[in-house]
Tab-separated table of C-alpha atoms in Angstrom:
chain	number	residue	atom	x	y	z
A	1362	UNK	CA	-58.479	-9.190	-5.121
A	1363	UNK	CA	-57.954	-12.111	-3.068
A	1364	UNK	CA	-58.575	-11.462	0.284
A	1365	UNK	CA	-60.187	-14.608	2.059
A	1366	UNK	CA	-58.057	-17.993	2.654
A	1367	UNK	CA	-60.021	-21.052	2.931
A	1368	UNK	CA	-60.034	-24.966	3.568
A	1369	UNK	CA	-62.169	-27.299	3.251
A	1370	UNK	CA	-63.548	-31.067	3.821
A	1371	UNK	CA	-66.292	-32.691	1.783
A	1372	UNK	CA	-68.359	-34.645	4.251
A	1373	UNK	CA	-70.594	-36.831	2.338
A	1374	UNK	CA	-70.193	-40.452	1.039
A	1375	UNK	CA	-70.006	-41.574	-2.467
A	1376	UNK	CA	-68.683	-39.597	-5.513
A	1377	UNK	CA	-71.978	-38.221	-6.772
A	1378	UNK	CA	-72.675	-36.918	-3.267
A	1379	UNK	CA	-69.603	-35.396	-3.068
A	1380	UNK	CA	-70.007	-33.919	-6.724
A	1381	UNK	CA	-72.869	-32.566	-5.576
A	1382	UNK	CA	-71.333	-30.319	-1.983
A	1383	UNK	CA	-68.325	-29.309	-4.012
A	1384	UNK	CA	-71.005	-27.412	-6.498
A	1385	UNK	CA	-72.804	-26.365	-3.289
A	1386	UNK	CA	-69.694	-25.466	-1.915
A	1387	UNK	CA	-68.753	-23.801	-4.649
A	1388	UNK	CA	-71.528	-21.717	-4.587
A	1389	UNK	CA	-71.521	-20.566	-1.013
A	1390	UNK	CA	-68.033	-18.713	-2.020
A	1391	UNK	CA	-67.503	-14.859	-2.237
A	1392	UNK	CA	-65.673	-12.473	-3.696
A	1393	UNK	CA	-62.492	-12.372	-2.546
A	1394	UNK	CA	-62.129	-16.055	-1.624
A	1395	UNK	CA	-59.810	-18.471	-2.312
A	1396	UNK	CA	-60.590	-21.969	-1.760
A	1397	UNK	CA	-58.618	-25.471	-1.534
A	1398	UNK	CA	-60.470	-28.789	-1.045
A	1399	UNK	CA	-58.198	-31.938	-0.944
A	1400	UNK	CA	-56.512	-33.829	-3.382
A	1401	UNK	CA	-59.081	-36.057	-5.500
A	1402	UNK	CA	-61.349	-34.986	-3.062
A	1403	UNK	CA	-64.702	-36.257	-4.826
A	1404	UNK	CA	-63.968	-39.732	-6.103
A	1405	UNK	CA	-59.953	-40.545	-4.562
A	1406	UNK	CA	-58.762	-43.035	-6.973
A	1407	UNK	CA	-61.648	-44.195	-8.692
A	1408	UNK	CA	-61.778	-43.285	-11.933
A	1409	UNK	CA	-64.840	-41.502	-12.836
A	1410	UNK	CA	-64.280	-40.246	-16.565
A	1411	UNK	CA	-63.255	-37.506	-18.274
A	1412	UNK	CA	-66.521	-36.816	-19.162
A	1413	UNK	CA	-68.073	-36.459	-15.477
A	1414	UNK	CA	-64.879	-34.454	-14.795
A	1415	UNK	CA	-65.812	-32.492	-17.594
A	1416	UNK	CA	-69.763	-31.717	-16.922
A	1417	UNK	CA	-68.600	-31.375	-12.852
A	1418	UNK	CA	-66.202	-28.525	-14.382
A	1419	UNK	CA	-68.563	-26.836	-15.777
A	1420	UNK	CA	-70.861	-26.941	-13.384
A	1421	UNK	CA	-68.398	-25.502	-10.561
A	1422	UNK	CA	-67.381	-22.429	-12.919
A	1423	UNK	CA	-71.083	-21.361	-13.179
A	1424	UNK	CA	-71.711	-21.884	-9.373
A	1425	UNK	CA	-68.497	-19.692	-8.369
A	1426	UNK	CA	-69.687	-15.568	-7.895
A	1427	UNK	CA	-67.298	-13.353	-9.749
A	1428	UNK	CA	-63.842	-13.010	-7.957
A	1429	UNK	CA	-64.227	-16.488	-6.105
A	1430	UNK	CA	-61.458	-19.182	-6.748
A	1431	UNK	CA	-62.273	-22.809	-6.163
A	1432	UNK	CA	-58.807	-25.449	-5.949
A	1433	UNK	CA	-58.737	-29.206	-5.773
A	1434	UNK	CA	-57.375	-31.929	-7.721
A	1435	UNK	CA	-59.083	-34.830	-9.894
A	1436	UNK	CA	-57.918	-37.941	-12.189
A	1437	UNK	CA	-58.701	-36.443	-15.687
A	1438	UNK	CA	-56.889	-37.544	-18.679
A	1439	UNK	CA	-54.690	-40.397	-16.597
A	1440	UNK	CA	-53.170	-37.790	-14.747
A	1441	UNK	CA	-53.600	-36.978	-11.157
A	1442	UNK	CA	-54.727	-32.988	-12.071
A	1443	UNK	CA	-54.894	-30.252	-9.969
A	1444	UNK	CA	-57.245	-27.904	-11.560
A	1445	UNK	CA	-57.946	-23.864	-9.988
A	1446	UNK	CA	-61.391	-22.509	-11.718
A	1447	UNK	CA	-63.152	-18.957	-11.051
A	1448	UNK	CA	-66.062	-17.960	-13.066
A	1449	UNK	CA	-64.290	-17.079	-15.732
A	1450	UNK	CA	-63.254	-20.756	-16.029
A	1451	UNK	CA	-60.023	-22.878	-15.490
A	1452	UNK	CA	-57.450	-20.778	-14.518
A	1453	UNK	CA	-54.764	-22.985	-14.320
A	1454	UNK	CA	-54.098	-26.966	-14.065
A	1455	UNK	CA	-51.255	-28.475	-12.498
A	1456	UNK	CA	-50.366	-32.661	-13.280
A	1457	UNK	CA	-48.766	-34.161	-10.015
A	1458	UNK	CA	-45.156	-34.511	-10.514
A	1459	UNK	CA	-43.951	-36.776	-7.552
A	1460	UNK	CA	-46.583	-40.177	-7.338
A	1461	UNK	CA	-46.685	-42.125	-4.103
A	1462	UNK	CA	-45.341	-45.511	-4.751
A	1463	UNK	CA	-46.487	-47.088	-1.378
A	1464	UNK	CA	-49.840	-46.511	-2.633
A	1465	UNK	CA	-49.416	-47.838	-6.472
A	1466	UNK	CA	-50.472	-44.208	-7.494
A	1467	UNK	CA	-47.566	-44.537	-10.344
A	1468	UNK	CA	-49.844	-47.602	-11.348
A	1469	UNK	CA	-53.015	-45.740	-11.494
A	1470	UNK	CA	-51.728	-42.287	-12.708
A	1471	UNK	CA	-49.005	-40.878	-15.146
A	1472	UNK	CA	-46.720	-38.752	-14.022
A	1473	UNK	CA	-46.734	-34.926	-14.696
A	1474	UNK	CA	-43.776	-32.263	-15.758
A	1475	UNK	CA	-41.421	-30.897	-13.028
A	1476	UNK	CA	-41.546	-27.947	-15.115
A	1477	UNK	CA	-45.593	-27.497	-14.657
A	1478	UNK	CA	-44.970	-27.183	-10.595
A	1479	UNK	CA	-44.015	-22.967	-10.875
A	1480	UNK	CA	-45.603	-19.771	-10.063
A	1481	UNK	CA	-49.312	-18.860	-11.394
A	1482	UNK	CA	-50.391	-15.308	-11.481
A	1483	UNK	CA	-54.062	-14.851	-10.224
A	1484	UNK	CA	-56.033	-11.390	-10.037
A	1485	UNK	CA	-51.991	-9.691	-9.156
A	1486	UNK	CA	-51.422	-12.321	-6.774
A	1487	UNK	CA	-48.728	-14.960	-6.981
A	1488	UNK	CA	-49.798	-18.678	-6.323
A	1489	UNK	CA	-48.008	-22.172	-6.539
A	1490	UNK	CA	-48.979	-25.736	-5.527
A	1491	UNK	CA	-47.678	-28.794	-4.519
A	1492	UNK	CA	-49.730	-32.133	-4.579
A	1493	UNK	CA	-49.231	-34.416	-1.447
A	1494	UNK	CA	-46.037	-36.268	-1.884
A	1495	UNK	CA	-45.018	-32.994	-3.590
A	1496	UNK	CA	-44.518	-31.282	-0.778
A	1497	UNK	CA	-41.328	-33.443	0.822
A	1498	UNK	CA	-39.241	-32.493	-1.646
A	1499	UNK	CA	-37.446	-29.509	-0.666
A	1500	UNK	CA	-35.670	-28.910	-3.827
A	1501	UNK	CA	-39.787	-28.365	-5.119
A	1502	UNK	CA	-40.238	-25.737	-2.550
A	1503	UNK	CA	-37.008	-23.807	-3.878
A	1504	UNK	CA	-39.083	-23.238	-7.541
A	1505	UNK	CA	-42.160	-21.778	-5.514
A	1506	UNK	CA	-39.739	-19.173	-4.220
A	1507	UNK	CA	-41.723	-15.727	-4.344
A	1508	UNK	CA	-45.107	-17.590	-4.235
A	1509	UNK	CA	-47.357	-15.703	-2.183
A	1510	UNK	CA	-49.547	-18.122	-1.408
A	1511	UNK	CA	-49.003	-21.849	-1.776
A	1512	UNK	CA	-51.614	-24.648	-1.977
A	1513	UNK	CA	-50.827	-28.043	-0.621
A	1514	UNK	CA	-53.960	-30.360	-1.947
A	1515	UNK	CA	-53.528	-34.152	-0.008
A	1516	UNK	CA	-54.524	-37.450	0.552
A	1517	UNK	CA	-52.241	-37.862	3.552
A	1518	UNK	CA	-51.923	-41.115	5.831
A	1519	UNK	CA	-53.240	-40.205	9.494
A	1520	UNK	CA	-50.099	-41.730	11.097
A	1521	UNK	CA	-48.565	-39.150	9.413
A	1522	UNK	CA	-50.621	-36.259	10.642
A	1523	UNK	CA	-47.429	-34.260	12.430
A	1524	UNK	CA	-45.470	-34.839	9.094
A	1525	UNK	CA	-48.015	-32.782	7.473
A	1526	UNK	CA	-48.483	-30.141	9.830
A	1527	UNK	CA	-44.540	-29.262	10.267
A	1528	UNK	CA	-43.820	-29.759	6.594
A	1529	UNK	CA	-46.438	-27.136	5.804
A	1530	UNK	CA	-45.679	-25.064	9.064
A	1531	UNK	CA	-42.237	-25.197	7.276
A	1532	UNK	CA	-43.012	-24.257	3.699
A	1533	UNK	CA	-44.322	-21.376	5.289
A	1534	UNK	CA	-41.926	-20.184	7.559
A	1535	UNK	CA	-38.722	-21.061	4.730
A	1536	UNK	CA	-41.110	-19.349	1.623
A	1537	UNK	CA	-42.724	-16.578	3.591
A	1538	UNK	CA	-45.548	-17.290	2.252
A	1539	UNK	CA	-49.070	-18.082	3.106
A	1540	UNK	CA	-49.791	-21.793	2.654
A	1541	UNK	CA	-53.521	-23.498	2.395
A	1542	UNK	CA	-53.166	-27.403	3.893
A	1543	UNK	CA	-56.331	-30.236	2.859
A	1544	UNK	CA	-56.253	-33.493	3.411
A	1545	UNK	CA	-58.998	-36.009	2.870
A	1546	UNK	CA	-60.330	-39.543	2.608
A	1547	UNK	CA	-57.534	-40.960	5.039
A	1548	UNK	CA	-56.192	-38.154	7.445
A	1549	UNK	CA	-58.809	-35.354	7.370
A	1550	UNK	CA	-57.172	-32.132	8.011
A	1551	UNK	CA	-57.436	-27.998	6.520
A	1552	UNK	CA	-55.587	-25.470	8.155
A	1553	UNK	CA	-54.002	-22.079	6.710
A	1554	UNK	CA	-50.679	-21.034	7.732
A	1555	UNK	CA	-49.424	-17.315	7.765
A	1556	UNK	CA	-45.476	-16.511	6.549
A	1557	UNK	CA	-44.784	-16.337	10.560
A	1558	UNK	CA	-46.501	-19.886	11.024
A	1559	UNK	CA	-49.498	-19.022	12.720
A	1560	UNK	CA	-51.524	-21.496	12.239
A	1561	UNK	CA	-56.074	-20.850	11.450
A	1562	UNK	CA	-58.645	-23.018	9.307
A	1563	UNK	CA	-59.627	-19.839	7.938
A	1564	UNK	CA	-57.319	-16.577	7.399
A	1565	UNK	CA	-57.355	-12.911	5.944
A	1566	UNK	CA	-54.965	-12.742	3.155
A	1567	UNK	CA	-52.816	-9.651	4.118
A	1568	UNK	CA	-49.601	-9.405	1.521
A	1569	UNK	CA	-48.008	-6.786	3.924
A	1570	UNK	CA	-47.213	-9.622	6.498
A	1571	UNK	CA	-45.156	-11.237	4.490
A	1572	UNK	CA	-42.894	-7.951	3.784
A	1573	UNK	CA	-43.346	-7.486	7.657
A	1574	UNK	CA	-42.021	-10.909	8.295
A	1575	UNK	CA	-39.122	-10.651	5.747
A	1576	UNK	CA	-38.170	-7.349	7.420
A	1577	UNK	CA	-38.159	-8.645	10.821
A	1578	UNK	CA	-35.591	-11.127	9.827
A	1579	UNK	CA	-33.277	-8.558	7.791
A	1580	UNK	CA	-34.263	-10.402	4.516
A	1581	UNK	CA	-34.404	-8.303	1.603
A	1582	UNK	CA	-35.135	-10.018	-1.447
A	1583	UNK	CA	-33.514	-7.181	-4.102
């Protein structure tokens, strides 16, 4: 059962380096945690093949203990790919939907399915994600409805720090759900948000706040 919300920032320079403290990373996880690192958060937008993406797979599913979950996202198969792996392997992949223009990403990477961005169902537990530019779309945030937990992988500009923050405060509070916020590579940020919008870089998972918080506000979802 998940029980553990965590974020995290890679601190090392250079792709292989980075490679290399994900696994660590990876490896340093428990049972019971759930983990987001940023979007593309070992190489940004260099390419680095399918086949390092591959062997790096691999290599994070037999570093994570049983019951750990690892999240981040990658350019794998010209598509900007969120990918969630356990030990048991890939659990689910997600191909980001809405590409940032301003940055050529629509140049570099194709553009995935609105219909892939929907509720996953880990270990009883209800997850969705939205990549970066993903997440000011409001009309996306209406198909996570019922999400327990959201993930919000990002490569956010740093003069847009306060965009991020209130957008995710936000998803939280409008969801009532728990949402785990990384950026990298430009504006460095992690932070977990509860359903209220209490704001922690690490949090207990605890799936009776979020009936608490519905209650409180006379919302009943039947």
């Amino acid at each position: 059962m998940i029980s553990n919300l965590i974020a995290h920032n890679l601190s090392s320079i250079g792709a292989i380096n980075r490679a290399s403290e994900l696994c660590d990373f990876a490896a340093s996880l428990k049972d019971g945690d759930l983990a987001l690192c940023s979007e593309l958060c070992v190489g940004g937008y260099e390419r680095l093949g399918d086949e390092f993406e591959q062997d790096l797979e691999r290599n994070l599913i037999s570093s994570l203990k049983s019951g750990a979950y690892l999240g981040f996202s990658r350019i794998f198969n010209d598509y900007n790919e969120f990918i969630l792996l356990s030990s048991k392997g890939v659990e689910f992949k997600q191909n980001k939907y809405r590409l940032f223009k301003p940055n050529n990403e629509d140049k570099i990477t194709l553009k995935g399915n609105l219909n892939d961005i929907k509720i996953h169902h880990i270990n009883g537990v209800k997850i969705g994600v939205l990549i970066c530019f993903e997440l000011r779309f409001i009309k996306l945030w209406d198909r996570l409805m019922g999400a327990e937990i959201i993930l919000v992988p990002a490569m956010w500009g740093k003069g847009r720090k306060r965009d991020y923050m209130v957008l995710c405060e936000a998803l939280a509070l409008q969801n009532r759900a728990y949402v785990i916020a990384c950026s990298d590579m430009d504006l460095r940020f992690k932070s977990i948000f509860a359903p209220d919008g209490k704001r922690s870089e690490n949090m207990k998972f605890d799936i009776n706040l979020i009936d608490k918080f519905k209650k409180s506000l006379g919302i009943d979802d039947g």
